[in-house]
GROMACS .gro file of C-alpha atoms in nm:
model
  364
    1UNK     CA    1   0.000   0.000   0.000
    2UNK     CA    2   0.124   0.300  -0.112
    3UNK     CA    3   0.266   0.587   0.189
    4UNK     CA    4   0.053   0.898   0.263
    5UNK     CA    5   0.161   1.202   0.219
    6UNK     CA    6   0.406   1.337   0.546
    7UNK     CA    7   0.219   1.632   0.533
    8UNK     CA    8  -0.144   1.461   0.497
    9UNK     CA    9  -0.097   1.269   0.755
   10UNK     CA   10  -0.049   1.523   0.978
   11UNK     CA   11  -0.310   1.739   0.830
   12UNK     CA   12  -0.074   2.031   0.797
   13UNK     CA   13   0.044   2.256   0.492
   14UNK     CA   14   0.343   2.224   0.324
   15UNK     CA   15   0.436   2.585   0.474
   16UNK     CA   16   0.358   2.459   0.877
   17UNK     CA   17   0.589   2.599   1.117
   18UNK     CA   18   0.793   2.383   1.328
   19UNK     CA   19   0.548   2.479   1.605
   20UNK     CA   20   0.280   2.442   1.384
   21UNK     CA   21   0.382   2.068   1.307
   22UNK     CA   22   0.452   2.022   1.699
   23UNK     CA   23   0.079   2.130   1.784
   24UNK     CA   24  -0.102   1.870   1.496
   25UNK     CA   25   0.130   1.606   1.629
   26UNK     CA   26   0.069   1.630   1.950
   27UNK     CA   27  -0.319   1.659   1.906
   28UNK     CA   28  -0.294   1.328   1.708
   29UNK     CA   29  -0.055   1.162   1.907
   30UNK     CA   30  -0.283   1.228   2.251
   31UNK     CA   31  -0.522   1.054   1.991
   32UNK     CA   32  -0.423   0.768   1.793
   33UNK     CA   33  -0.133   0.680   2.104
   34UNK     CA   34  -0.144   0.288   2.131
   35UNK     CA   35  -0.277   0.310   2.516
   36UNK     CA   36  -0.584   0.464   2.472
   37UNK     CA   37  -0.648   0.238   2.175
   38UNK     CA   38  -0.618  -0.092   2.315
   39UNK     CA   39  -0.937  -0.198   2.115
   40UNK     CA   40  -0.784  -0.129   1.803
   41UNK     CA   41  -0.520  -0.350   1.659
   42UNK     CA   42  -0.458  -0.116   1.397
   43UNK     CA   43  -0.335   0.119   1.687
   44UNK     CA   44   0.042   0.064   1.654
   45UNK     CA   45   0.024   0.115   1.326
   46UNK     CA   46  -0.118   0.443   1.287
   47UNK     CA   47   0.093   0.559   1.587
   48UNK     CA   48   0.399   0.470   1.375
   49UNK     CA   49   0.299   0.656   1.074
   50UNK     CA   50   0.242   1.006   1.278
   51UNK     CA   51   0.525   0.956   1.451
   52UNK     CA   52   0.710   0.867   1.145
   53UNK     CA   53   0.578   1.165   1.034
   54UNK     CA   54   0.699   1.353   1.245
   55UNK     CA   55   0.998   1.252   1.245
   56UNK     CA   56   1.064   1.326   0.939
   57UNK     CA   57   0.949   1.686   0.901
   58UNK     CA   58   1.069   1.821   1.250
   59UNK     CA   59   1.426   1.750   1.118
   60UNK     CA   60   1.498   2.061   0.885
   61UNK     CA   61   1.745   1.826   0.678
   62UNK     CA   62   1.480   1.546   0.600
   63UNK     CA   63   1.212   1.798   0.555
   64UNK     CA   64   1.426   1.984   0.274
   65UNK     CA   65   1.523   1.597   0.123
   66UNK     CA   66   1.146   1.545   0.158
   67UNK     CA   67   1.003   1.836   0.001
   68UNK     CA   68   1.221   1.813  -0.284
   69UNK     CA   69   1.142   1.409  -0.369
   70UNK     CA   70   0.916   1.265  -0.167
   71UNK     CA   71   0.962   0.939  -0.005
   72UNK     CA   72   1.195   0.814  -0.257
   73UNK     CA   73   1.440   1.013  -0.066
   74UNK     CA   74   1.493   0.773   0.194
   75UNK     CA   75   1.468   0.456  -0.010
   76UNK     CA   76   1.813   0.352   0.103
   77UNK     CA   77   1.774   0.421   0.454
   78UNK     CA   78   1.458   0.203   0.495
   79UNK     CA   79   1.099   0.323   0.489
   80UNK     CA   80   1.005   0.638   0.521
   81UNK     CA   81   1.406   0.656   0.687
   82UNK     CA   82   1.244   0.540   1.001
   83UNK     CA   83   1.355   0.253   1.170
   84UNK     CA   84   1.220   0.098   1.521
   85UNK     CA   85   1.537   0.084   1.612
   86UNK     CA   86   1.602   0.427   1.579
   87UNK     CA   87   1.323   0.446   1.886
   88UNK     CA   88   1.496   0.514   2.113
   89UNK     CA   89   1.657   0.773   2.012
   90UNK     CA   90   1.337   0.962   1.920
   91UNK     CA   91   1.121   0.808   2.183
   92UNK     CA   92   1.325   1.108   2.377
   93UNK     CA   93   1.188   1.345   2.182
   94UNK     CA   94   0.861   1.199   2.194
   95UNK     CA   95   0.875   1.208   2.597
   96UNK     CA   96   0.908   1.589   2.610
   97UNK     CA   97   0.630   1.620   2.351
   98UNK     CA   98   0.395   1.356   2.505
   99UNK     CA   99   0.463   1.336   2.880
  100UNK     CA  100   0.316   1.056   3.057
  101UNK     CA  101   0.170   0.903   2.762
  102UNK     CA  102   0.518   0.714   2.741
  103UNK     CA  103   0.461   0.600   3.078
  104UNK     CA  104   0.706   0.249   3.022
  105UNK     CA  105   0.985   0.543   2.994
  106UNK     CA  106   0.879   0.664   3.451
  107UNK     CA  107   0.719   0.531   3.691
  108UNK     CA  108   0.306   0.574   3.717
  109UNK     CA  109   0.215   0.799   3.944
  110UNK     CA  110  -0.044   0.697   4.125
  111UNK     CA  111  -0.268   0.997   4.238
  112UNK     CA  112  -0.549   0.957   4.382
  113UNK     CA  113  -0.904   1.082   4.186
  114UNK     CA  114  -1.025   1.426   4.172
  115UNK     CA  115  -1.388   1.489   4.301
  116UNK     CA  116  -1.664   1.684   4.197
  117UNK     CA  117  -1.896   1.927   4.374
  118UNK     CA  118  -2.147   2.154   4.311
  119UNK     CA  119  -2.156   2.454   4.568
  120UNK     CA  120  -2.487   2.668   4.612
  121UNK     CA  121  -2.447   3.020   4.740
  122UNK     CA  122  -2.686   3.325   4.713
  123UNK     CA  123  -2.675   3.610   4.456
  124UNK     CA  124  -2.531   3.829   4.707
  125UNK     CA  125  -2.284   3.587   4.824
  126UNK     CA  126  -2.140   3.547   4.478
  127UNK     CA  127  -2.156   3.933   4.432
  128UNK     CA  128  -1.948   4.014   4.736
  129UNK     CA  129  -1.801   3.734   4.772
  130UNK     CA  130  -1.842   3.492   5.127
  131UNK     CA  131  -1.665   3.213   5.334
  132UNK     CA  132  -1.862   2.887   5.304
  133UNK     CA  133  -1.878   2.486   5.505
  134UNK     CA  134  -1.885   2.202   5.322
  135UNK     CA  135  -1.892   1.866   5.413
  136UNK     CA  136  -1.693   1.639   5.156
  137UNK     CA  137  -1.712   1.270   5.174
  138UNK     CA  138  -1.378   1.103   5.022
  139UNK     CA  139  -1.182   0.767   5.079
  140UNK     CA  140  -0.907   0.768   5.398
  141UNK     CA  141  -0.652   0.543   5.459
  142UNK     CA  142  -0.820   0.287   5.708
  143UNK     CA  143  -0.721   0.302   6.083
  144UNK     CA  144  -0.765  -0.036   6.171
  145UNK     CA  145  -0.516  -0.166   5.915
  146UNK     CA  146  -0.348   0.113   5.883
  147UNK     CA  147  -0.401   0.104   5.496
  148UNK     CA  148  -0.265  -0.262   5.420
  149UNK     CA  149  -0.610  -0.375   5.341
  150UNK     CA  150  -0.509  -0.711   5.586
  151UNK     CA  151  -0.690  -0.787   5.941
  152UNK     CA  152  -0.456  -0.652   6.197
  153UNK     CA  153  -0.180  -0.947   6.305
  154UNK     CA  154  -0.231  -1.117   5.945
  155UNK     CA  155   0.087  -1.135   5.698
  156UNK     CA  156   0.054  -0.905   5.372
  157UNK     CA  157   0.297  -1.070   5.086
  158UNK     CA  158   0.433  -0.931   4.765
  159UNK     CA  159   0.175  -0.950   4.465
  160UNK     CA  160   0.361  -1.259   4.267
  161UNK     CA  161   0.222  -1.065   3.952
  162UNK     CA  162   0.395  -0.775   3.969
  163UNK     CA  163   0.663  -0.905   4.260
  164UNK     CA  164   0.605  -0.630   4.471
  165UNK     CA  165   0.628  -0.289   4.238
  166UNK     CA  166   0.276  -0.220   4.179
  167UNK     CA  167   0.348  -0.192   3.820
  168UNK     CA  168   0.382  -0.433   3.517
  169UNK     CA  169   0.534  -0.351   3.177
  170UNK     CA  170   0.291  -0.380   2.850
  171UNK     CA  171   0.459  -0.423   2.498
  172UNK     CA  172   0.220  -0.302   2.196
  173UNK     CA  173   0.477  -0.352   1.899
  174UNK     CA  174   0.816  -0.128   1.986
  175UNK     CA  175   0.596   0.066   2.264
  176UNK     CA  176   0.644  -0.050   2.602
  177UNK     CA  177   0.465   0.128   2.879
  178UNK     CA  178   0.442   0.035   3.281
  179UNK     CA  179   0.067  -0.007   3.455
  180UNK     CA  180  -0.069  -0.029   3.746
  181UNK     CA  181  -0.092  -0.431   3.794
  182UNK     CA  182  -0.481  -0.601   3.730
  183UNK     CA  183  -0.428  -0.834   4.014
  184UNK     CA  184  -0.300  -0.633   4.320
  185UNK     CA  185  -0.447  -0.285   4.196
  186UNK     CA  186  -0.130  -0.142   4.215
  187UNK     CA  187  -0.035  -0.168   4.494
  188UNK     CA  188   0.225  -0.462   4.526
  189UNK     CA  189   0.091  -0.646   4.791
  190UNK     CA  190  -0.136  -0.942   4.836
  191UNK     CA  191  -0.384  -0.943   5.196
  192UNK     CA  192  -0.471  -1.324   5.252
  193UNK     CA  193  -0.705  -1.234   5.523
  194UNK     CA  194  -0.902  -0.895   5.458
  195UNK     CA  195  -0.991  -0.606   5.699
  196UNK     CA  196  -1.305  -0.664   5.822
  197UNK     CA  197  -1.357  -0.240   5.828
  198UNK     CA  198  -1.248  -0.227   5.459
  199UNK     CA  199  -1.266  -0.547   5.308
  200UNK     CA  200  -0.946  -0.555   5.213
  201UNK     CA  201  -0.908  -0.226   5.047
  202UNK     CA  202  -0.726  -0.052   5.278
  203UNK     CA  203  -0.938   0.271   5.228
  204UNK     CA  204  -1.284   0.351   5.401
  205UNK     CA  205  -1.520   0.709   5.329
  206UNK     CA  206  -1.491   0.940   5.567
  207UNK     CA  207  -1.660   1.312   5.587
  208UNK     CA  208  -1.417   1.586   5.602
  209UNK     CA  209  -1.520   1.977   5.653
  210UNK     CA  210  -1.391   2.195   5.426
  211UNK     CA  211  -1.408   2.618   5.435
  212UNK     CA  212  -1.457   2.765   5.108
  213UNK     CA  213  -1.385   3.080   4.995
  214UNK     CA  214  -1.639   3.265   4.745
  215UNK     CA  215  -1.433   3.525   4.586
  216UNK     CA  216  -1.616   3.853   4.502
  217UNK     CA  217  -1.778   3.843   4.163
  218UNK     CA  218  -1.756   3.498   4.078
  219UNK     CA  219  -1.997   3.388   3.810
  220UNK     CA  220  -2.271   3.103   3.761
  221UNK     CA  221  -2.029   2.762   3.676
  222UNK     CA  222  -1.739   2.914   3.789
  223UNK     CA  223  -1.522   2.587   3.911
  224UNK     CA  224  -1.278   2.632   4.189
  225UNK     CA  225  -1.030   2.379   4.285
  226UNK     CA  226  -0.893   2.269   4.588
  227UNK     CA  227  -0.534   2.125   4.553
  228UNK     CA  228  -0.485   1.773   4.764
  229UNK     CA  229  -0.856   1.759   4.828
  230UNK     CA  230  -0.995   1.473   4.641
  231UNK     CA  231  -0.937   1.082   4.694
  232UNK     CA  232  -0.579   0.969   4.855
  233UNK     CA  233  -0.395   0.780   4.648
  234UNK     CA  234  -0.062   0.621   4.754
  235UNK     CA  235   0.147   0.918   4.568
  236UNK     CA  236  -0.067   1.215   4.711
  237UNK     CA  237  -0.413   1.347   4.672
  238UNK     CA  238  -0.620   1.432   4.386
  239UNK     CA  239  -0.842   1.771   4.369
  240UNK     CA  240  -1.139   1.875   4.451
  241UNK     CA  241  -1.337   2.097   4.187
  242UNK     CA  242  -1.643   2.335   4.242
  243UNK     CA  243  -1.845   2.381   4.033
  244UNK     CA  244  -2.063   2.760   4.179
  245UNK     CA  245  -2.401   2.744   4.134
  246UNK     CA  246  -2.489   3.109   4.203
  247UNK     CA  247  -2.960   3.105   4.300
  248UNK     CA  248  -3.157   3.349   4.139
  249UNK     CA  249  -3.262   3.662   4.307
  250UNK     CA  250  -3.617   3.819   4.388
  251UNK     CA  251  -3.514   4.176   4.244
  252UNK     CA  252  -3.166   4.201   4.106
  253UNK     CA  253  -3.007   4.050   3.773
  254UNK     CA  254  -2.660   3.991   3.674
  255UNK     CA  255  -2.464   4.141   3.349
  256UNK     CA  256  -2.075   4.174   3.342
  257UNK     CA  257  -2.042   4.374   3.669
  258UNK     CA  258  -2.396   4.544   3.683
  259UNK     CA  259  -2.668   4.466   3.881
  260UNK     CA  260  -3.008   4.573   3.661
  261UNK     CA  261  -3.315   4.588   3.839
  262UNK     CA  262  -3.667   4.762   3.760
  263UNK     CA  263  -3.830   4.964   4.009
  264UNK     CA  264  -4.248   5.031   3.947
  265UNK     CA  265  -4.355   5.387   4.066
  266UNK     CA  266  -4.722   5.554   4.011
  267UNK     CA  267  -4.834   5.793   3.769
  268UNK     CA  268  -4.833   6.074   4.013
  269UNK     CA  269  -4.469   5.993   4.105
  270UNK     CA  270  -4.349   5.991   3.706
  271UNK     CA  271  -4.496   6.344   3.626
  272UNK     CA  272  -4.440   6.508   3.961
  273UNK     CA  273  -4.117   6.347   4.072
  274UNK     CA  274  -4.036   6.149   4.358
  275UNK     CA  275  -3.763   6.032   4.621
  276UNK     CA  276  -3.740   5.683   4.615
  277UNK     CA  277  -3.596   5.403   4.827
  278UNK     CA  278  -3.354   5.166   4.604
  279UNK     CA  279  -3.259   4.839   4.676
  280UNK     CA  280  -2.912   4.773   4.640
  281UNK     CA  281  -2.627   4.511   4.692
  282UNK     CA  282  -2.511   4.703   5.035
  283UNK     CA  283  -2.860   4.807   5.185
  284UNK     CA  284  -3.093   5.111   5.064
  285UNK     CA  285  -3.034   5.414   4.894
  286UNK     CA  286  -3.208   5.740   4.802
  287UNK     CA  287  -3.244   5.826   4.431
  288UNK     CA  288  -3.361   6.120   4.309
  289UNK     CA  289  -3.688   6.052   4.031
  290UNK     CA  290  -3.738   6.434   3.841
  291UNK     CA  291  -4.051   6.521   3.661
  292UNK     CA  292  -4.159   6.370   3.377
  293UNK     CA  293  -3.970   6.045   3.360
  294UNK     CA  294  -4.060   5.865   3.116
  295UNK     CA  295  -4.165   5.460   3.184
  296UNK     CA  296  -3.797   5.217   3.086
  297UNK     CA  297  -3.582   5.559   3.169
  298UNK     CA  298  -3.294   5.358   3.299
  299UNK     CA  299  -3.084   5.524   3.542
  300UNK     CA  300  -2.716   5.467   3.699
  301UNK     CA  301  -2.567   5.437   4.022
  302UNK     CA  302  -2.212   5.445   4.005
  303UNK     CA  303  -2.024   5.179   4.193
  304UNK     CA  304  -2.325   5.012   4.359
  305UNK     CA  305  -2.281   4.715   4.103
  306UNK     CA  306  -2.035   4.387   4.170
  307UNK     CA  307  -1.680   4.353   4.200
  308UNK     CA  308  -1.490   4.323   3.894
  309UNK     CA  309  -1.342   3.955   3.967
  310UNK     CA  310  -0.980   3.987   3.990
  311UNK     CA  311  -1.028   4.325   4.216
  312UNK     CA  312  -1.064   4.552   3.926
  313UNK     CA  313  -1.309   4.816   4.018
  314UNK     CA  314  -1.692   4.775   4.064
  315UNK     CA  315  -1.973   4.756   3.836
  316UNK     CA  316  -2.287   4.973   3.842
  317UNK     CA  317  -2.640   4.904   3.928
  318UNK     CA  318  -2.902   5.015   3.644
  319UNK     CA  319  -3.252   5.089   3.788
  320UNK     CA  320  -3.483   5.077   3.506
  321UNK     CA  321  -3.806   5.297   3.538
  322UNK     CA  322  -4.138   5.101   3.506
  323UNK     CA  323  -4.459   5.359   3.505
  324UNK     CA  324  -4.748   5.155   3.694
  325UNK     CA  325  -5.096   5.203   3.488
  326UNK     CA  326  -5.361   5.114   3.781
  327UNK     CA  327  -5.582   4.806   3.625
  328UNK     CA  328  -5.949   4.880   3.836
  329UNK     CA  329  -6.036   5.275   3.907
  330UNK     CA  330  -6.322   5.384   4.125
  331UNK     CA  331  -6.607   5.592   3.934
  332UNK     CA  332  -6.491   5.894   4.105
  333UNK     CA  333  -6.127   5.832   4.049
  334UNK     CA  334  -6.224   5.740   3.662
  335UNK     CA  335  -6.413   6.080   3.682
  336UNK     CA  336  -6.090   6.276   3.761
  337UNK     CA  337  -5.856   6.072   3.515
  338UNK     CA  338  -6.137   6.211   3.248
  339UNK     CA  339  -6.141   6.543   3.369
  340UNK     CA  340  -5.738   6.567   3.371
  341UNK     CA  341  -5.741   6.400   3.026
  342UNK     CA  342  -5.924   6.698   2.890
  343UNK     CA  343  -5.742   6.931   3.102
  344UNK     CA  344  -5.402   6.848   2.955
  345UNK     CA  345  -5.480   6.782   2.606
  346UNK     CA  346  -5.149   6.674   2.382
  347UNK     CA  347  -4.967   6.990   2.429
  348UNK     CA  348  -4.820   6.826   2.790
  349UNK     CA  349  -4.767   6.490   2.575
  350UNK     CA  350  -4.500   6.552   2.336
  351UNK     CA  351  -4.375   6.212   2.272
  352UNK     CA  352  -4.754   6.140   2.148
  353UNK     CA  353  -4.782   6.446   1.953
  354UNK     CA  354  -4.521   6.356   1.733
  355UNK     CA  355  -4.652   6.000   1.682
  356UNK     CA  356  -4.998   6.196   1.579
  357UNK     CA  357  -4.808   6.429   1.322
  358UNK     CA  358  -4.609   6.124   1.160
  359UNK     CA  359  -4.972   5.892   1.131
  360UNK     CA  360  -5.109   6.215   0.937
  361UNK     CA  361  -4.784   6.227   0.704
  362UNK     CA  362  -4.863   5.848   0.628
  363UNK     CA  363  -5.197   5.830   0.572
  364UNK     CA  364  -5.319   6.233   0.444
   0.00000   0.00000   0.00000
């Protein structure tokens, strides 16, 4: 079967930057490594054309030999110029690109899992930020084996699978990569008679407390994490992640840093002005309505809005005007509306006088 195209098989340009080649084979590599493809027996295959690839155009001296004819310019070095015996060689390279996906080249850490939580706090607690308990349940090192997963003043062997290391190696072709051994779990030994508090696992759940701190102006699915708070594992904790799930509120609404909310007033209050009481994030103020406003007028209070996250200022708070129209009158008070309807006429209703003039120009 004829070879693909170097730069096809990366699913770069013939003009790619060395970065640029980097960044594809990494994505495909994370992809296509043997590993995570342990279903596929097609795996090493693929692997070994990226990474021949690769290879190939990251050297400036085989990309200008390769550019200028093809694979024919490595006929008499062997395919493609890339032998598996060259692997090693390049594996290094590999190892700085891919990290721990050559795992047979260091040892497996063996962190424990993160965790997941979803934290509930109050509009105002996410606006301001707050100090919050929770309660965390996670797996502990068991006290009455002390974590050997074997009933106290019972022997606890090497795992003959693994003899002892946790770990056994895996060869998929040239790749060779260490795991955490099937039969002990990693963990190198073998319990012959379990602990009756963990059943041999040598962890039981335990609830821990944990104080929380809600920065000020954190949004809706904002995910905090807590280094070393998730699941032990026997090379050091996992995380714990928050996920902020920040309640709606009764009055207020959130966009960027400002807090919008609409405040109803009466007729009488719109034409003749008003002092009114304004909820805010810190308590009540005292805003100033003039004469006339007009229902949606929207009107700002400077720095009564949220904390820029980060510590960058404060938002606003925009109070939006809503002119109440009553829904049931009294005969007497639908007397006076009347009355004051004839009174004022349009000449006191400009905004309508103008709609008046523009239906005439439309219509004759």
């Amino acid at each position: 079967m004829p070879k693909r195209d170097y730069y096809e098989v990366l699913g770069v340009t013939r003009d790619s930057s060395p970065e640029e080649l980097k960044k594809a084979f990494r994505k495909l590599a994370v992809k296509l490594h043997p590993d995570r493809n342990q279903d596929d027996p097609q795996a090493d295959e693929k692997f070994k054309e990226i990474s021949e690839a690769y290879r190939v155009l990251s050297d400036p001296e085989q990309r200008r030999r390769y550019d200028r004819l093809g694979h024919a310019a490595f006929e008499q070095s062997g395919p493609g110029g890339f032998d598996p015996a060259d692997f090693g060689s390049f594996g290094d390279v590999l190892e700085g690109i891919l990290g721990d996906l050559f795992a047979g080249r260091r040892r497996v850490r063996r962190v424990g899992r993160d965790l997941e939580y979803e934290l509930e706090v109050r509009f105002e607690e996410a606006a301001l930020g707050a100090e919050k308990s929770i309660r965390v349940t996670r797996p502990v090192p068991c006290r009455r084996c002390q974590g050997s997963g074997a009933e106290p003043g019972t022997p606890v062997r090497d795992c003959g699978q693994c003899r002892g290391t946790g770990e056994v190696r895996v060869q998929r072709g040239f790749f060779a990569a260490s795991r955490p051994c099937p039969v002990c779990g990693g963990r190198g030994k073998r319990v012959e008679t379990p602990c009756k508090d963990c059943s041999g696992t040598g962890m039981v759940s335990e609830e821990h407390e944990l104080q929380i701190r809600i920065p000020a102006g954190v949004a809706d699915g904002a995910v905090r994490t807590v280094r070393g708070a998730g699941e032990l594992g026997p090379d050091g904790a996992g995380d714990l992640h928050i996920t902020i799930r920040v309640q709606e509120h009764p009055l207020f609404e959130r966009r960027g840093a400002d807090v919008l909310c609409t405040i109803p007033v009466s007729f009488p209050q719109a034409v003749l002005g008003a002092t009114l009481e304004v909820p805010t994030l810190e308590g009540k103020v005292l805003m100033k309505l003039p004469p006339g406003t007009q229902s949606g007028k929207v009107f700002r209070l400077r720095g009564k809005g949220i904390p820029v996250y980060g510590g960058m200022g404060k938002g606003d708070q925009l109070v939006t005007i809503l002119v109440e129209v009553p829904e049931k009158v009294s005969r007497e008070q639908r007397r006076l509306i009347e009355a004051l309807a004839r009174e004022m006429g349009t000449e006191t209703l400009p905004q309508r006088a103008s709609f008046l003039d523009k239906l005439k120009g439309l219509f004759g």
